[in-house]
mmCIF file of C-alpha atoms in Angstrom:
data_model
loop_
_atom_site.group_PDB
_atom_site.id
_atom_site.type_symbol
_atom_site.label_atom_id
_atom_site.label_comp_id
_atom_site.label_asym_id
_atom_site.label_seq_id
_atom_site.Cartn_x
_atom_site.Cartn_y
_atom_site.Cartn_z
ATOM 1 C CA MET A 131 13.838 25.061 14.232
ATOM 2 C CA SER A 132 17.127 25.724 12.300
ATOM 3 C CA GLU A 133 18.028 26.147 16.240
ATOM 4 C CA LEU A 134 18.111 23.437 19.029
ATOM 5 C CA ASP A 135 15.435 23.779 22.101
ATOM 6 C CA PRO A 136 18.131 24.691 24.191
ATOM 7 C CA SER A 137 14.988 22.475 26.587
ATOM 8 C CA ILE A 138 15.710 19.501 24.695
ATOM 9 C CA SER A 139 19.225 16.882 26.423
ATOM 10 C CA MET A 140 20.816 15.200 24.109
ATOM 11 C CA PRO A 141 21.545 11.294 25.030
ATOM 12 C CA VAL A 142 25.020 11.017 27.474
ATOM 13 C CA LYS A 143 27.013 8.774 26.747
ATOM 14 C CA ASP A 144 27.126 7.345 30.852
ATOM 15 C CA LYS A 145 31.155 6.894 31.551
ATOM 16 C CA PRO A 146 31.734 3.230 32.417
ATOM 17 C CA ALA A 147 30.265 2.524 28.586
ATOM 18 C CA ALA A 148 33.264 5.077 27.309
ATOM 19 C CA ALA A 149 36.022 3.280 29.524
ATOM 20 C CA ALA A 150 35.157 0.050 27.431
ATOM 21 C CA VAL A 151 35.608 0.876 24.688
ATOM 22 C CA ARG A 152 39.186 2.762 24.871
ATOM 23 C CA PHE A 153 39.419 -0.668 26.780
ATOM 24 C CA ARG A 154 38.276 -2.772 24.295
ATOM 25 C CA THR A 155 39.946 -0.220 21.150
ATOM 26 C CA ALA A 156 43.715 -0.460 23.469
ATOM 27 C CA SER A 157 43.103 -4.417 23.602
ATOM 28 C CA LEU A 158 42.738 -5.211 19.412
ATOM 29 C CA SER A 159 45.887 -2.524 18.849
ATOM 30 C CA LYS A 160 47.410 -4.772 21.262
ATOM 31 C CA LEU A 161 46.588 -7.683 19.646
ATOM 32 C CA THR A 162 47.189 -6.329 16.717
ATOM 33 C CA VAL A 163 50.957 -5.132 17.594
ATOM 34 C CA GLN A 164 51.552 -8.779 19.085
ATOM 35 C CA GLU A 165 49.977 -10.189 16.178
ATOM 36 C CA ASN A 166 52.852 -8.171 13.834
ATOM 37 C CA VAL A 167 55.635 -8.828 15.878
ATOM 38 C CA LEU A 168 54.988 -12.439 16.062
ATOM 39 C CA ALA A 169 54.295 -12.951 12.707
ATOM 40 C CA TYR A 170 58.067 -11.016 12.360
ATOM 41 C CA VAL A 171 59.416 -13.571 14.484
ATOM 42 C CA PHE A 172 58.531 -16.384 11.867
ATOM 43 C CA LEU A 173 60.024 -13.835 9.223
ATOM 44 C CA ALA A 174 63.468 -13.391 10.537
ATOM 45 C CA PRO A 175 64.903 -17.066 9.128
ATOM 46 C CA SER A 176 63.803 -16.496 5.543
ATOM 47 C CA LEU A 177 64.053 -12.509 6.003
ATOM 48 C CA LEU A 178 68.055 -14.097 7.494
ATOM 49 C CA LEU A 179 69.251 -16.037 4.399
ATOM 50 C CA PHE A 180 67.805 -13.629 1.802
ATOM 51 C CA GLY A 181 69.056 -10.724 3.240
ATOM 52 C CA VAL A 182 73.355 -13.198 3.226
ATOM 53 C CA PHE A 183 72.540 -14.873 0.505
ATOM 54 C CA LEU A 184 70.178 -12.808 -2.456
ATOM 55 C CA PHE A 185 70.063 -9.402 -0.991
ATOM 56 C CA TYR A 186 74.268 -9.167 0.147
ATOM 57 C CA PRO A 187 75.694 -9.531 -2.901
ATOM 58 C CA LEU A 188 73.739 -8.281 -5.624
ATOM 59 C CA LEU A 189 74.198 -5.204 -3.147
ATOM 60 C CA LYS A 190 78.181 -6.194 -3.349
ATOM 61 C CA SER A 191 78.221 -6.731 -6.609
ATOM 62 C CA VAL A 192 76.514 -3.230 -7.414
ATOM 63 C CA TYR A 193 79.734 -1.450 -5.911
ATOM 64 C CA LEU A 194 81.842 -3.539 -7.318
ATOM 65 C CA SER A 195 81.246 -3.137 -10.779
ATOM 66 C CA LEU A 196 81.890 0.707 -9.642
ATOM 67 C CA HIS A 197 84.816 0.160 -8.987
ATOM 68 C CA SER A 198 88.407 -1.728 -9.785
ATOM 69 C CA THR A 199 91.087 -4.874 -7.854
ATOM 70 C CA ASP A 200 93.633 -6.231 -7.804
ATOM 71 C CA PRO A 201 94.453 -9.652 -8.037
ATOM 72 C CA ALA A 202 93.531 -10.385 -4.214
ATOM 73 C CA GLY A 203 89.864 -8.578 -4.863
ATOM 74 C CA ARG A 204 90.514 -6.209 -3.322
ATOM 75 C CA ILE A 205 89.000 -2.450 -4.292
ATOM 76 C CA ALA A 206 91.599 -0.334 -5.983
ATOM 77 C CA ALA A 207 89.328 2.643 -7.144
ATOM 78 C CA TYR A 208 86.560 4.314 -8.166
ATOM 79 C CA VAL A 209 85.522 3.926 -12.412
ATOM 80 C CA GLY A 210 82.288 4.491 -12.215
ATOM 81 C CA PHE A 211 80.205 2.989 -15.272
ATOM 82 C CA ASP A 212 83.975 2.105 -16.782
ATOM 83 C CA ASN A 213 83.076 -1.592 -16.374
ATOM 84 C CA PHE A 214 80.054 -1.329 -18.477
ATOM 85 C CA ALA A 215 81.497 0.596 -20.996
ATOM 86 C CA ASP A 216 85.372 -1.510 -21.688
ATOM 87 C CA LEU A 217 81.863 -5.162 -21.251
ATOM 88 C CA PHE A 218 80.722 -2.664 -24.535
ATOM 89 C CA ALA A 219 83.514 -1.868 -26.211
ATOM 90 C CA SER A 220 85.348 -5.104 -25.980
ATOM 91 C CA GLY A 221 82.287 -7.270 -27.338
ATOM 92 C CA GLN A 222 82.108 -9.316 -24.637
ATOM 93 C CA PHE A 223 78.796 -8.479 -23.445
ATOM 94 C CA LEU A 224 77.211 -9.152 -27.333
ATOM 95 C CA ASP A 225 79.608 -12.917 -28.168
ATOM 96 C CA GLY A 226 78.142 -13.859 -24.087
ATOM 97 C CA ILE A 227 74.311 -13.315 -25.478
ATOM 98 C CA ARG A 228 74.646 -15.203 -28.385
ATOM 99 C CA VAL A 229 75.990 -18.585 -26.979
ATOM 100 C CA THR A 230 74.136 -18.573 -24.122
ATOM 101 C CA ALA A 231 70.496 -17.093 -26.842
ATOM 102 C CA LEU A 232 71.792 -19.819 -29.393
ATOM 103 C CA PHE A 233 72.210 -22.621 -26.537
ATOM 104 C CA ALA A 234 68.687 -21.396 -25.309
ATOM 105 C CA LEU A 235 66.956 -22.050 -28.047
ATOM 106 C CA LEU A 236 69.165 -25.748 -28.839
ATOM 107 C CA THR A 237 67.605 -27.113 -25.048
ATOM 108 C CA VAL A 238 64.439 -24.835 -24.236
ATOM 109 C CA PRO A 239 62.105 -25.282 -27.037
ATOM 110 C CA ALA A 240 63.660 -30.011 -28.073
ATOM 111 C CA GLY A 241 63.224 -29.731 -24.630
ATOM 112 C CA MET A 242 59.678 -28.696 -23.094
ATOM 113 C CA LEU A 243 58.704 -30.766 -26.238
ATOM 114 C CA LEU A 244 60.578 -33.343 -25.705
ATOM 115 C CA ALA A 245 58.488 -34.192 -22.443
ATOM 116 C CA LEU A 246 55.244 -32.736 -23.914
ATOM 117 C CA VAL A 247 55.222 -36.125 -26.053
ATOM 118 C CA LEU A 248 56.861 -37.863 -23.677
ATOM 119 C CA ALA A 249 54.145 -37.277 -20.704
ATOM 120 C CA ALA A 250 51.379 -37.505 -23.438
ATOM 121 C CA LEU A 251 52.230 -41.134 -24.463
ATOM 122 C CA THR A 252 52.439 -42.006 -20.669
ATOM 123 C CA HIS A 253 49.251 -40.709 -19.922
ATOM 124 C CA ASN A 254 47.230 -42.892 -21.452
ATOM 125 C CA ARG A 255 46.303 -46.479 -19.864
ATOM 126 C CA LEU A 256 49.809 -48.615 -21.790
ATOM 127 C CA HIS A 257 50.742 -51.850 -19.934
ATOM 128 C CA GLY A 258 53.994 -50.131 -17.972
ATOM 129 C CA LYS A 259 53.477 -46.847 -17.820
ATOM 130 C CA ARG A 260 55.076 -46.999 -14.076
ATOM 131 C CA LEU A 261 57.790 -47.664 -15.632
ATOM 132 C CA PHE A 262 58.523 -45.108 -18.564
ATOM 133 C CA GLN A 263 57.391 -42.379 -15.567
ATOM 134 C CA PHE A 264 60.114 -43.613 -13.385
ATOM 135 C CA ALA A 265 62.601 -44.008 -16.413
ATOM 136 C CA PHE A 266 62.198 -40.481 -18.086
ATOM 137 C CA SER A 267 62.477 -38.831 -13.869
ATOM 138 C CA LEU A 268 65.533 -40.882 -13.512
ATOM 139 C CA PRO A 269 67.751 -37.811 -14.679
ATOM 140 C CA LEU A 270 66.322 -35.782 -12.466
ATOM 141 C CA VAL A 271 67.815 -36.837 -9.528
ATOM 142 C CA LEU A 272 70.903 -36.959 -11.073
ATOM 143 C CA SER A 273 73.195 -33.727 -10.046
ATOM 144 C CA VAL A 274 74.844 -31.698 -13.052
ATOM 145 C CA GLY A 275 77.666 -32.501 -11.801
ATOM 146 C CA SER A 276 77.238 -36.083 -11.915
ATOM 147 C CA ALA A 277 75.524 -36.347 -15.138
ATOM 148 C CA ALA A 278 78.216 -34.587 -17.243
ATOM 149 C CA VAL A 279 80.947 -37.459 -15.659
ATOM 150 C CA ILE A 280 78.480 -39.090 -17.808
ATOM 151 C CA TRP A 281 78.586 -37.758 -20.913
ATOM 152 C CA LYS A 282 82.038 -36.668 -20.728
ATOM 153 C CA PHE A 283 82.873 -40.357 -21.388
ATOM 154 C CA LEU A 284 79.914 -41.303 -24.037
ATOM 155 C CA PHE A 285 81.410 -37.706 -25.857
ATOM 156 C CA HIS A 286 84.840 -39.246 -26.063
ATOM 157 C CA PRO A 287 86.346 -39.309 -29.632
ATOM 158 C CA THR A 288 87.918 -42.858 -29.476
ATOM 159 C CA LEU A 289 86.570 -44.819 -25.965
ATOM 160 C CA GLY A 290 83.315 -42.750 -25.402
ATOM 161 C CA MET A 291 79.967 -44.923 -26.495
ATOM 162 C CA LEU A 292 77.927 -42.524 -29.094
ATOM 163 C CA ASN A 293 80.358 -42.961 -31.439
ATOM 164 C CA TYR A 294 81.189 -46.874 -31.048
ATOM 165 C CA LEU A 295 77.166 -47.041 -32.284
ATOM 166 C CA LEU A 296 77.792 -44.348 -34.987
ATOM 167 C CA GLU A 297 80.555 -46.273 -36.248
ATOM 168 C CA LEU A 298 78.548 -49.498 -35.714
ATOM 169 C CA ALA A 299 75.472 -47.548 -37.826
ATOM 170 C CA GLY A 300 77.979 -46.800 -40.721
ATOM 171 C CA PHE A 301 79.280 -43.429 -39.839
ATOM 172 C CA ALA A 302 82.318 -41.575 -39.345
ATOM 173 C CA PRO A 303 82.835 -40.853 -35.876
ATOM 174 C CA VAL A 304 82.404 -37.373 -34.511
ATOM 175 C CA ALA A 305 83.971 -34.978 -32.332
ATOM 176 C CA TRP A 306 81.976 -34.227 -30.130
ATOM 177 C CA LEU A 307 83.264 -31.812 -27.515
ATOM 178 C CA VAL A 308 87.097 -30.479 -29.539
ATOM 179 C CA ASN A 309 84.543 -29.302 -33.314
ATOM 180 C CA PRO A 310 83.924 -25.784 -32.604
ATOM 181 C CA ASP A 311 80.801 -27.118 -34.790
ATOM 182 C CA THR A 312 79.768 -29.473 -32.436
ATOM 183 C CA ALA A 313 80.164 -28.759 -29.417
ATOM 184 C CA LEU A 314 77.738 -26.339 -28.563
ATOM 185 C CA LEU A 315 75.256 -28.968 -29.627
ATOM 186 C CA SER A 316 76.894 -31.201 -28.236
ATOM 187 C CA VAL A 317 76.115 -29.585 -24.994
ATOM 188 C CA SER A 318 72.429 -28.843 -25.533
ATOM 189 C CA LEU A 319 72.307 -32.158 -25.483
ATOM 190 C CA MET A 320 72.945 -33.429 -23.131
ATOM 191 C CA THR A 321 71.009 -30.143 -20.892
ATOM 192 C CA VAL A 322 68.147 -31.990 -22.912
ATOM 193 C CA TRP A 323 68.427 -35.119 -21.619
ATOM 194 C CA MET A 324 69.655 -33.233 -17.670
ATOM 195 C CA ASN A 325 66.131 -30.429 -18.219
ATOM 196 C CA LEU A 326 64.187 -34.037 -19.104
ATOM 197 C CA GLY A 327 62.721 -35.259 -16.064
ATOM 198 C CA PHE A 328 62.118 -31.868 -14.659
ATOM 199 C CA ASN A 329 60.003 -31.142 -17.706
ATOM 200 C CA PHE A 330 58.583 -34.544 -17.684
ATOM 201 C CA ILE A 331 56.960 -35.011 -14.233
ATOM 202 C CA ILE A 332 55.785 -31.120 -14.461
ATOM 203 C CA LEU A 333 54.305 -32.278 -17.299
ATOM 204 C CA SER A 334 52.949 -35.288 -16.132
ATOM 205 C CA SER A 335 51.193 -33.469 -12.875
ATOM 206 C CA GLY A 336 49.527 -31.256 -15.011
ATOM 207 C CA MET A 337 48.118 -33.422 -17.957
ATOM 208 C CA GLN A 338 46.989 -35.676 -14.018
ATOM 209 C CA GLY A 339 44.902 -33.085 -13.136
ATOM 210 C CA LEU A 340 43.415 -32.277 -16.967
ATOM 211 C CA PRO A 341 39.108 -32.625 -16.594
ATOM 212 C CA GLU A 342 38.071 -36.595 -17.401
ATOM 213 C CA GLU A 343 34.468 -34.968 -18.389
ATOM 214 C CA VAL A 344 36.180 -32.980 -21.594
ATOM 215 C CA TYR A 345 37.590 -36.174 -22.788
ATOM 216 C CA GLU A 346 34.259 -38.327 -22.946
ATOM 217 C CA SER A 347 32.063 -35.322 -24.182
ATOM 218 C CA ALA A 348 35.454 -35.868 -27.196
ATOM 219 C CA LYS A 349 34.462 -38.880 -27.105
ATOM 220 C CA ILE A 350 31.053 -38.830 -27.969
ATOM 221 C CA ASP A 351 31.538 -35.912 -30.368
ATOM 222 C CA GLY A 352 33.921 -38.135 -32.049
ATOM 223 C CA ALA A 353 37.394 -36.480 -32.088
ATOM 224 C CA GLY A 354 40.101 -38.129 -33.057
ATOM 225 C CA ALA A 355 43.532 -38.493 -30.289
ATOM 226 C CA ILE A 356 45.709 -35.360 -32.489
ATOM 227 C CA THR A 357 42.698 -33.491 -32.269
ATOM 228 C CA VAL A 358 41.846 -34.462 -28.684
ATOM 229 C CA PHE A 359 45.957 -33.068 -28.029
ATOM 230 C CA ARG A 360 45.317 -30.177 -29.900
ATOM 231 C CA ARG A 361 42.492 -28.509 -28.859
ATOM 232 C CA ILE A 362 41.938 -29.912 -25.559
ATOM 233 C CA THR A 363 45.403 -30.620 -23.904
ATOM 234 C CA LEU A 364 47.659 -27.766 -25.423
ATOM 235 C CA PRO A 365 44.547 -25.250 -24.143
ATOM 236 C CA LEU A 366 44.444 -27.006 -20.863
ATOM 237 C CA LEU A 367 47.923 -28.087 -20.370
ATOM 238 C CA SER A 368 48.883 -24.029 -20.923
ATOM 239 C CA PRO A 369 48.894 -22.314 -17.254
ATOM 240 C CA THR A 370 52.063 -25.997 -16.973
ATOM 241 C CA LEU A 371 53.625 -24.773 -20.765
ATOM 242 C CA PHE A 372 54.324 -21.476 -19.800
ATOM 243 C CA PHE A 373 55.497 -21.965 -16.313
ATOM 244 C CA VAL A 374 58.536 -24.423 -17.660
ATOM 245 C CA LEU A 375 58.345 -22.071 -20.517
ATOM 246 C CA VAL A 376 59.980 -18.959 -17.677
ATOM 247 C CA VAL A 377 62.266 -21.742 -15.619
ATOM 248 C CA SER A 378 63.391 -23.150 -18.654
ATOM 249 C CA VAL A 379 63.479 -19.981 -20.485
ATOM 250 C CA ILE A 380 65.932 -18.800 -16.362
ATOM 251 C CA SER A 381 67.900 -22.031 -16.354
ATOM 252 C CA ALA A 382 69.446 -22.272 -19.744
ATOM 253 C CA PHE A 383 71.153 -18.633 -19.011
ATOM 254 C CA GLN A 384 72.164 -20.249 -15.899
ATOM 255 C CA ALA A 385 74.194 -22.256 -17.104
ATOM 256 C CA PHE A 386 77.682 -23.438 -15.904
ATOM 257 C CA GLY A 387 77.991 -26.782 -14.507
ATOM 258 C CA GLN A 388 77.958 -29.021 -17.610
ATOM 259 C CA ILE A 389 79.794 -26.118 -19.483
ATOM 260 C CA ASN A 390 82.197 -25.918 -16.950
ATOM 261 C CA ILE A 391 82.690 -29.444 -17.251
ATOM 262 C CA LEU A 392 82.665 -30.500 -20.701
ATOM 263 C CA THR A 393 84.075 -28.313 -22.700
ATOM 264 C CA SER A 394 85.343 -24.642 -20.219
ATOM 265 C CA GLY A 395 84.125 -22.994 -22.033
ATOM 266 C CA GLY A 396 86.029 -24.245 -25.444
ATOM 267 C CA PRO A 397 87.707 -25.476 -28.382
ATOM 268 C CA MET A 398 87.655 -21.349 -29.119
ATOM 269 C CA ASP A 399 84.943 -19.997 -27.131
ATOM 270 C CA SER A 400 81.749 -21.931 -29.315
ATOM 271 C CA THR A 401 80.842 -22.820 -25.066
ATOM 272 C CA ASN A 402 80.984 -19.051 -23.739
ATOM 273 C CA VAL A 403 77.962 -18.726 -22.066
ATOM 274 C CA PHE A 404 76.797 -15.884 -20.312
ATOM 275 C CA VAL A 405 77.719 -17.309 -17.210
ATOM 276 C CA TYR A 406 80.542 -19.399 -17.112
ATOM 277 C CA SER A 407 82.386 -15.433 -19.035
ATOM 278 C CA ILE A 408 81.068 -14.327 -15.297
ATOM 279 C CA TYR A 409 83.645 -17.006 -13.332
ATOM 280 C CA ARG A 410 86.480 -17.009 -15.979
ATOM 281 C CA GLU A 411 86.774 -13.125 -15.456
ATOM 282 C CA ALA A 412 85.393 -12.765 -11.914
ATOM 283 C CA PHE A 413 87.783 -16.083 -9.832
ATOM 284 C CA VAL A 414 90.408 -16.574 -12.507
ATOM 285 C CA ASN A 415 91.507 -13.342 -14.414
ATOM 286 C CA PHE A 416 90.253 -11.427 -10.521
ATOM 287 C CA ARG A 417 88.845 -9.139 -12.283
ATOM 288 C CA PHE A 418 85.712 -9.104 -10.077
ATOM 289 C CA GLY A 419 84.565 -5.088 -11.252
ATOM 290 C CA THR A 420 84.370 -6.019 -14.806
ATOM 291 C CA GLY A 421 82.425 -10.217 -13.197
ATOM 292 C CA SER A 422 80.347 -7.994 -11.548
ATOM 293 C CA ALA A 423 78.555 -5.543 -14.574
ATOM 294 C CA GLN A 424 78.504 -8.490 -15.927
ATOM 295 C CA ALA A 425 76.557 -10.422 -13.066
ATOM 296 C CA LEU A 426 73.809 -7.449 -13.446
ATOM 297 C CA MET A 427 73.898 -6.906 -17.245
ATOM 298 C CA LEU A 428 73.005 -11.065 -16.765
ATOM 299 C CA PHE A 429 70.634 -9.859 -14.030
ATOM 300 C CA LEU A 430 68.835 -7.887 -16.050
ATOM 301 C CA VAL A 431 68.358 -9.224 -19.154
ATOM 302 C CA ILE A 432 67.245 -12.291 -17.679
ATOM 303 C CA MET A 433 64.608 -9.855 -15.844
ATOM 304 C CA LEU A 434 63.726 -7.999 -19.114
ATOM 305 C CA LEU A 435 62.436 -11.684 -20.904
ATOM 306 C CA THR A 436 60.542 -12.817 -17.579
ATOM 307 C CA LEU A 437 58.959 -9.722 -18.487
ATOM 308 C CA ILE A 438 58.328 -9.732 -22.011
ATOM 309 C CA GLN A 439 56.838 -13.802 -21.421
ATOM 310 C CA PHE A 440 54.478 -12.384 -18.965
ATOM 311 C CA LYS A 441 53.684 -8.979 -20.766
ATOM 312 C CA TRP A 442 53.478 -11.248 -24.806
ATOM 313 C CA VAL A 443 53.556 -15.011 -23.555
ATOM 314 C CA GLU A 444 50.621 -15.183 -21.159
ATOM 315 C CA ARG A 445 47.858 -13.530 -23.463
ATOM 316 C CA LYS A 446 47.813 -16.926 -24.865
ATOM 317 C CA VAL A 447 47.683 -19.369 -21.991
ATOM 318 C CA HIS A 448 44.233 -20.192 -21.230
ATOM 319 C CA TYR A 449 43.007 -20.237 -17.201
ATOM 320 C CA GLN A 450 40.183 -22.627 -16.538
#
């Protein structure tokens, strides 16, 4: 029984059926190749833009960070990791990180808290809430340069509106941008206002998407407004808050325009955040090697902070 009976004949596929199968397989393979080619054709413009404006500058920065350059930006010599060693030895990295971290602490929590409160207030059915939503979203339409120029007039020590209001209230005028103790706080105040439009729109949109039946159930159970906000709104809004947190931290570590216009890194380097330090090193002192090393270190810091937020902070996020 272990051997096949030679008298039993096995069914043999006819040649036309086998040819049809081979033709169908070849057609499917050809169709798959055509679809892949078509997909890469559609992706080509985006890949080209990413290659020119993202990957090439990144690779160029890595190349420049390993070389010294002359004032014209030409490669002078290969120095290995000396630019990174000089960066740590001079204290530029630690000073830049300290000022940038302080700037992020002053702007991110305050900006998120203010936008959250305003979004919660305008989420209720109040008369004229559309007008308030429009007013709170207005900073979004202004560029960083325009907003910085407006606030530079407001911060003017003698002609500024802020000192005029302080004097009307009986307080002494403040040297907003020329005092090292208040310069970073002043720039942070302007940044919080400038980011208010984006944060408000994102959080207000998140609140609009919360299920109404949950609020109706809480209302039937007799929950107060603060309890509803703390036990229902915040947990359901946590994915949106997490998004705003990640974007705000990255934005704070990349702040440049308002620093350049308002203080130029001064006074006494009190507002010399990391990006402005990179700008000054590369385009003022024309040391592109050291500037590229700083840029790569900033890239690593932002990536590390983002990974930490996704690793630890995201655990507190409540996804429906």
